[in-house]
Short mmCIF file of C-alpha atoms in Angstrom, two decimals:
data_model
loop_
_atom_site.label_atom_id
_atom_site.label_comp_id
_atom_site.label_asym_id
_atom_site.label_seq_id
_atom_site.Cartn_x
_atom_site.Cartn_y
_atom_site.Cartn_z
CA ASP K 1 -12.88 14.63 -6.36
CA GLY K 2 -12.29 11.05 -6.32
CA GLY K 3 -9.17 9.48 -5.69
CA ILE K 4 -6.45 7.81 -4.31
CA THR K 5 -4.28 9.70 -1.21
CA GLN K 6 -0.80 8.35 0.15
CA SER K 7 0.33 9.84 3.68
CA PRO K 8 3.28 11.00 4.07
CA LYS K 9 4.79 11.45 0.53
CA TYR K 10 8.17 11.28 2.46
CA LEU K 11 8.83 9.13 5.58
CA PHE K 12 12.09 8.35 7.15
CA ARG K 13 13.13 5.45 9.66
CA LYS K 14 15.57 4.05 11.40
CA GLU K 15 16.62 0.70 10.97
CA GLY K 16 14.58 -1.58 13.45
CA GLN K 17 11.94 0.22 13.13
CA ASN K 18 8.14 -0.53 12.16
CA VAL K 19 6.61 2.25 9.91
CA THR K 20 3.10 2.01 8.30
CA LEU K 21 2.14 4.12 5.18
CA SER K 22 -1.36 4.87 4.51
CA CYS K 23 -3.58 4.38 1.65
CA GLU K 24 -7.39 5.92 1.01
CA GLN K 25 -9.25 5.66 -1.96
CA ASN K 26 -12.90 7.47 -1.88
CA LEU K 27 -13.69 5.54 -5.82
CA ASN K 28 -15.84 2.84 -4.08
CA HIS K 29 -13.42 0.59 -5.76
CA ASP K 30 -13.46 -3.46 -4.14
CA ALA K 31 -9.61 -4.28 -4.81
CA MET K 32 -6.57 -2.17 -3.50
CA TYR K 33 -2.86 -3.02 -4.06
CA TRP K 34 0.70 -2.15 -2.93
CA TYR K 35 3.57 -1.82 -5.35
CA ARG K 36 7.22 -1.05 -4.42
CA GLN K 37 9.16 0.52 -7.15
CA ASP K 38 13.12 0.19 -7.36
CA PRO K 39 15.19 2.14 -10.11
CA GLY K 40 14.89 0.34 -12.65
CA GLN K 41 12.89 -3.01 -11.60
CA GLY K 42 9.45 -1.18 -12.79
CA LEU K 43 6.72 -2.06 -9.71
CA ARG K 44 6.32 -5.44 -8.12
CA LEU K 45 3.11 -6.31 -6.30
CA ILE K 46 3.81 -6.49 -2.63
CA TYR K 47 0.07 -7.32 -1.16
CA TYR K 48 -3.43 -7.38 -2.81
CA SER K 49 -7.39 -7.07 -1.30
CA GLN K 50 -10.10 -8.00 -3.49
CA ILE K 51 -12.40 -7.08 -0.53
CA VAL K 52 -12.83 -5.93 3.26
CA ASN K 53 -11.17 -8.37 5.56
CA ASP K 54 -9.40 -10.45 2.98
CA PHE K 55 -6.17 -9.89 1.07
CA GLN K 56 -3.37 -12.13 -0.58
CA LYS K 57 0.62 -11.91 -0.69
CA GLY K 58 2.03 -10.76 -4.03
CA ASP K 59 5.22 -11.55 -5.28
CA ILE K 60 7.71 -9.88 -2.68
CA ALA K 61 5.45 -9.78 0.36
CA GLU K 62 8.09 -10.82 2.81
CA GLY K 63 8.55 -8.42 5.46
CA TYR K 64 5.26 -6.43 5.06
CA SER K 65 1.99 -7.07 6.75
CA VAL K 66 -1.37 -5.27 5.55
CA SER K 67 -4.88 -4.96 6.83
CA ARG K 68 -8.19 -4.20 5.27
CA GLU K 69 -10.99 -3.25 7.85
CA LYS K 70 -12.60 -0.45 5.43
CA LYS K 71 -13.24 -0.38 2.14
CA GLU K 72 -11.32 2.56 1.50
CA SER K 73 -8.50 2.00 3.81
CA PHE K 74 -5.55 -0.20 2.92
CA PRO K 75 -2.50 0.28 5.32
CA LEU K 76 0.83 -1.18 4.73
CA THR K 77 3.26 -1.78 7.67
CA VAL K 78 6.96 -2.07 6.55
CA THR K 79 8.57 -4.29 9.58
CA SER K 80 12.05 -4.61 10.62
CA ALA K 81 12.29 -7.82 8.75
CA GLN K 82 12.28 -6.45 5.47
CA LYS K 83 16.15 -6.29 4.76
CA ASN K 84 15.80 -3.16 1.98
CA PRO K 85 12.96 -1.14 2.74
CA THR K 86 14.35 2.01 0.97
CA ALA K 87 12.00 2.03 -2.12
CA PHE K 88 8.81 4.16 -3.22
CA TYR K 89 6.01 2.43 -2.31
CA LEU K 90 2.77 2.95 -4.38
CA CYS K 91 -1.05 2.07 -3.66
CA ALA K 92 -3.42 1.60 -6.45
CA SER K 93 -7.40 0.33 -6.25
CA SER K 94 -9.59 -0.83 -9.22
CA MET K 95 -13.48 -1.67 -9.50
CA THR K 96 -12.62 -5.32 -8.82
CA ALA K 97 -10.06 -7.65 -8.42
CA THR K 98 -11.77 -10.41 -10.72
CA GLY K 99 -13.30 -10.52 -13.92
CA GLN K 100 -11.86 -10.32 -17.98
CA GLY K 101 -8.49 -8.55 -17.03
CA ASP K 102 -8.96 -5.31 -18.08
CA ASN K 103 -10.33 -3.18 -14.97
CA GLU K 104 -7.91 -0.16 -14.56
CA GLN K 105 -5.80 0.11 -11.88
CA PHE K 106 -5.64 4.02 -10.37
CA PHE K 107 -2.72 4.90 -8.39
CA GLY K 108 -2.01 7.03 -5.51
CA PRO K 109 1.09 9.72 -5.91
CA GLY K 110 3.19 7.00 -3.78
CA THR K 111 5.39 7.35 -0.47
CA ARG K 112 9.31 7.59 -0.32
CA LEU K 113 10.48 5.46 2.65
CA THR K 114 14.06 6.39 3.05
CA VAL K 115 15.98 3.80 6.01
CA LEU K 116 18.63 5.78 7.90
CA ALA F 1 3.70 -16.75 -17.11
CA GLN F 2 3.27 -13.40 -18.07
CA SER F 3 5.97 -11.13 -19.07
CA VAL F 4 6.40 -7.79 -20.28
CA THR F 5 9.96 -6.55 -22.00
CA GLN F 6 10.56 -2.89 -22.49
CA LEU F 7 13.37 -2.06 -24.75
CA GLY F 8 15.14 0.78 -23.93
CA SER F 9 15.52 1.87 -20.36
CA HIS F 10 16.49 5.26 -21.93
CA VAL F 11 14.90 7.20 -25.01
CA SER F 12 15.70 10.95 -26.08
CA VAL F 13 14.18 12.41 -28.91
CA SER F 14 14.26 16.13 -30.25
CA GLU F 15 10.91 18.20 -29.84
CA GLY F 16 8.62 17.19 -32.84
CA ALA F 17 10.19 13.75 -33.78
CA LEU F 18 8.22 10.69 -33.45
CA VAL F 19 8.15 8.78 -30.36
CA LEU F 20 8.44 5.17 -30.15
CA LEU F 21 8.54 3.38 -27.30
CA ARG F 22 9.02 -0.92 -27.50
CA CYS F 23 6.85 -3.22 -25.52
CA ASN F 24 7.11 -7.13 -25.84
CA TYR F 25 4.62 -9.06 -23.73
CA SER F 26 4.58 -12.93 -23.53
CA SER F 27 1.22 -14.53 -22.24
CA SER F 28 -0.12 -17.87 -22.91
CA VAL F 29 -3.62 -16.54 -22.90
CA PRO F 30 -4.99 -13.52 -24.86
CA PRO F 31 -3.64 -10.63 -23.14
CA TYR F 32 -5.19 -7.37 -21.70
CA LEU F 33 -2.15 -4.33 -22.39
CA PHE F 34 -1.87 -1.58 -20.63
CA TRP F 35 0.53 1.97 -20.71
CA TYR F 36 1.43 3.98 -18.01
CA VAL F 37 3.03 7.15 -17.71
CA GLN F 38 4.71 8.72 -14.22
CA TYR F 39 6.14 12.12 -14.24
CA PRO F 40 8.83 12.71 -11.23
CA ASN F 41 8.03 11.80 -7.56
CA GLN F 42 4.56 10.81 -8.79
CA GLY F 43 1.66 8.21 -9.10
CA LEU F 44 0.94 6.31 -12.34
CA GLN F 45 -1.65 7.79 -15.20
CA LEU F 46 -3.17 5.36 -17.69
CA LEU F 47 -2.33 6.49 -21.05
CA LEU F 48 -4.33 3.79 -22.69
CA LYS F 49 -5.24 -0.23 -22.48
CA TYR F 50 -5.95 -3.01 -24.91
CA THR F 51 -8.94 -4.76 -24.58
CA SER F 52 -9.48 -6.73 -27.82
CA ALA F 53 -11.70 -3.92 -29.06
CA ALA F 54 -9.59 -2.89 -31.49
CA THR F 55 -5.66 -3.44 -32.36
CA LEU F 56 -5.21 0.23 -32.57
CA VAL F 57 -5.66 2.12 -29.76
CA LYS F 58 -5.86 5.80 -28.61
CA GLY F 59 -4.85 7.50 -25.88
CA ILE F 60 -4.16 10.26 -23.69
CA ASN F 61 -2.04 13.08 -24.81
CA GLY F 62 -1.93 12.13 -28.37
CA PHE F 63 -0.50 8.52 -27.87
CA GLU F 64 -1.80 5.48 -29.57
CA ALA F 65 -0.59 1.92 -29.51
CA GLU F 66 -1.06 -0.99 -31.87
CA PHE F 67 -1.42 -4.41 -30.80
CA LYS F 68 0.03 -7.14 -32.83
CA LYS F 69 -0.42 -10.38 -31.96
CA SER F 70 1.99 -12.24 -34.44
CA GLU F 71 5.14 -10.43 -32.98
CA THR F 72 3.63 -10.27 -29.71
CA SER F 73 4.33 -6.27 -29.15
CA PHE F 74 2.13 -3.02 -27.99
CA HIS F 75 4.56 0.01 -28.73
CA LEU F 76 3.46 3.35 -28.19
CA THR F 77 3.77 5.98 -30.49
CA LYS F 78 3.26 9.57 -30.90
CA PRO F 79 3.70 11.52 -34.02
CA SER F 80 5.16 14.64 -32.56
CA ALA F 81 7.15 14.89 -29.37
CA HIS F 82 6.47 17.70 -27.10
CA MET F 83 8.46 18.78 -23.85
CA SER F 84 6.38 18.01 -21.37
CA ASP F 85 6.19 14.02 -22.74
CA ALA F 86 9.12 13.40 -20.97
CA ALA F 87 8.22 11.04 -18.07
CA GLU F 88 8.83 7.05 -17.34
CA TYR F 89 6.65 5.17 -19.59
CA PHE F 90 5.52 1.56 -18.31
CA CYS F 91 4.05 -1.54 -20.27
CA ALA F 92 2.09 -3.79 -18.55
CA VAL F 93 0.10 -6.96 -19.24
CA THR F 94 -2.67 -8.96 -17.29
CA SER F 95 -4.99 -11.63 -18.37
CA GLY F 96 -7.57 -14.55 -17.18
CA GLY F 97 -9.70 -13.95 -14.15
CA TYR F 98 -7.48 -11.58 -12.06
CA ASN F 99 -6.57 -8.14 -12.40
CA LYS F 100 -2.59 -8.48 -11.32
CA LEU F 101 -0.83 -6.34 -13.47
CA ILE F 102 2.73 -7.12 -15.04
CA PHE F 103 5.15 -4.13 -15.20
CA GLY F 104 8.18 -3.70 -17.64
CA ALA F 105 11.22 -2.30 -16.30
CA GLY F 106 9.93 1.10 -17.69
CA THR F 107 11.40 3.48 -20.40
CA ARG F 108 12.53 6.89 -19.67
CA LEU F 109 11.84 9.42 -22.09
CA ALA F 110 14.04 12.52 -22.79
CA VAL F 111 12.67 15.59 -25.20
CA HIS F 112 15.43 18.18 -26.07
CA PRO F 113 14.72 21.27 -27.97
#
């Protein structure tokens, strides 16, 4: 079955530690995205990638980093510079990132990160 | 700049009653509009999308939405609520040459017997 997988489902981190969230898709999509979800705030875009070896900052990129070495993988690292990292993180993909803007984004099941 | 406003962070209906979730958007260019549903601790699933082909859009699970340009609205409706409809619903907008989705804050729907 085609889809997006995220691991782990739950992640606990001590303050000052970096942590990497995994996102893999087998939909053969070019574009991938990372969102952060906080209660009552909807989803906010952290980073996006339109193609392998290319990515751009979203609205709240500070304290995060990404890589896109393979088409199917788009890991997100939450660094110690992120002051309030506790949140639900969602990865998504779409066929392309450009065009008329009507390409559906498919979402993974999410990773809940808690900083202790 | 684009934006989405969802009126009512919480909506409660009785099973069998009409569901109406409100979404208003702001966009300087013709928008593409989406409704997503999220069940607890899960990702988002697309319910339906408006891409200018028809103003009344039918989606999955009996939901539909009507695009009203004059009101800049894209409200989500379902004639008869089911217990399984209890979830959080997000309206989103995008336009132009890049698929950047702008999400509303979400509306949590509760369905009671």
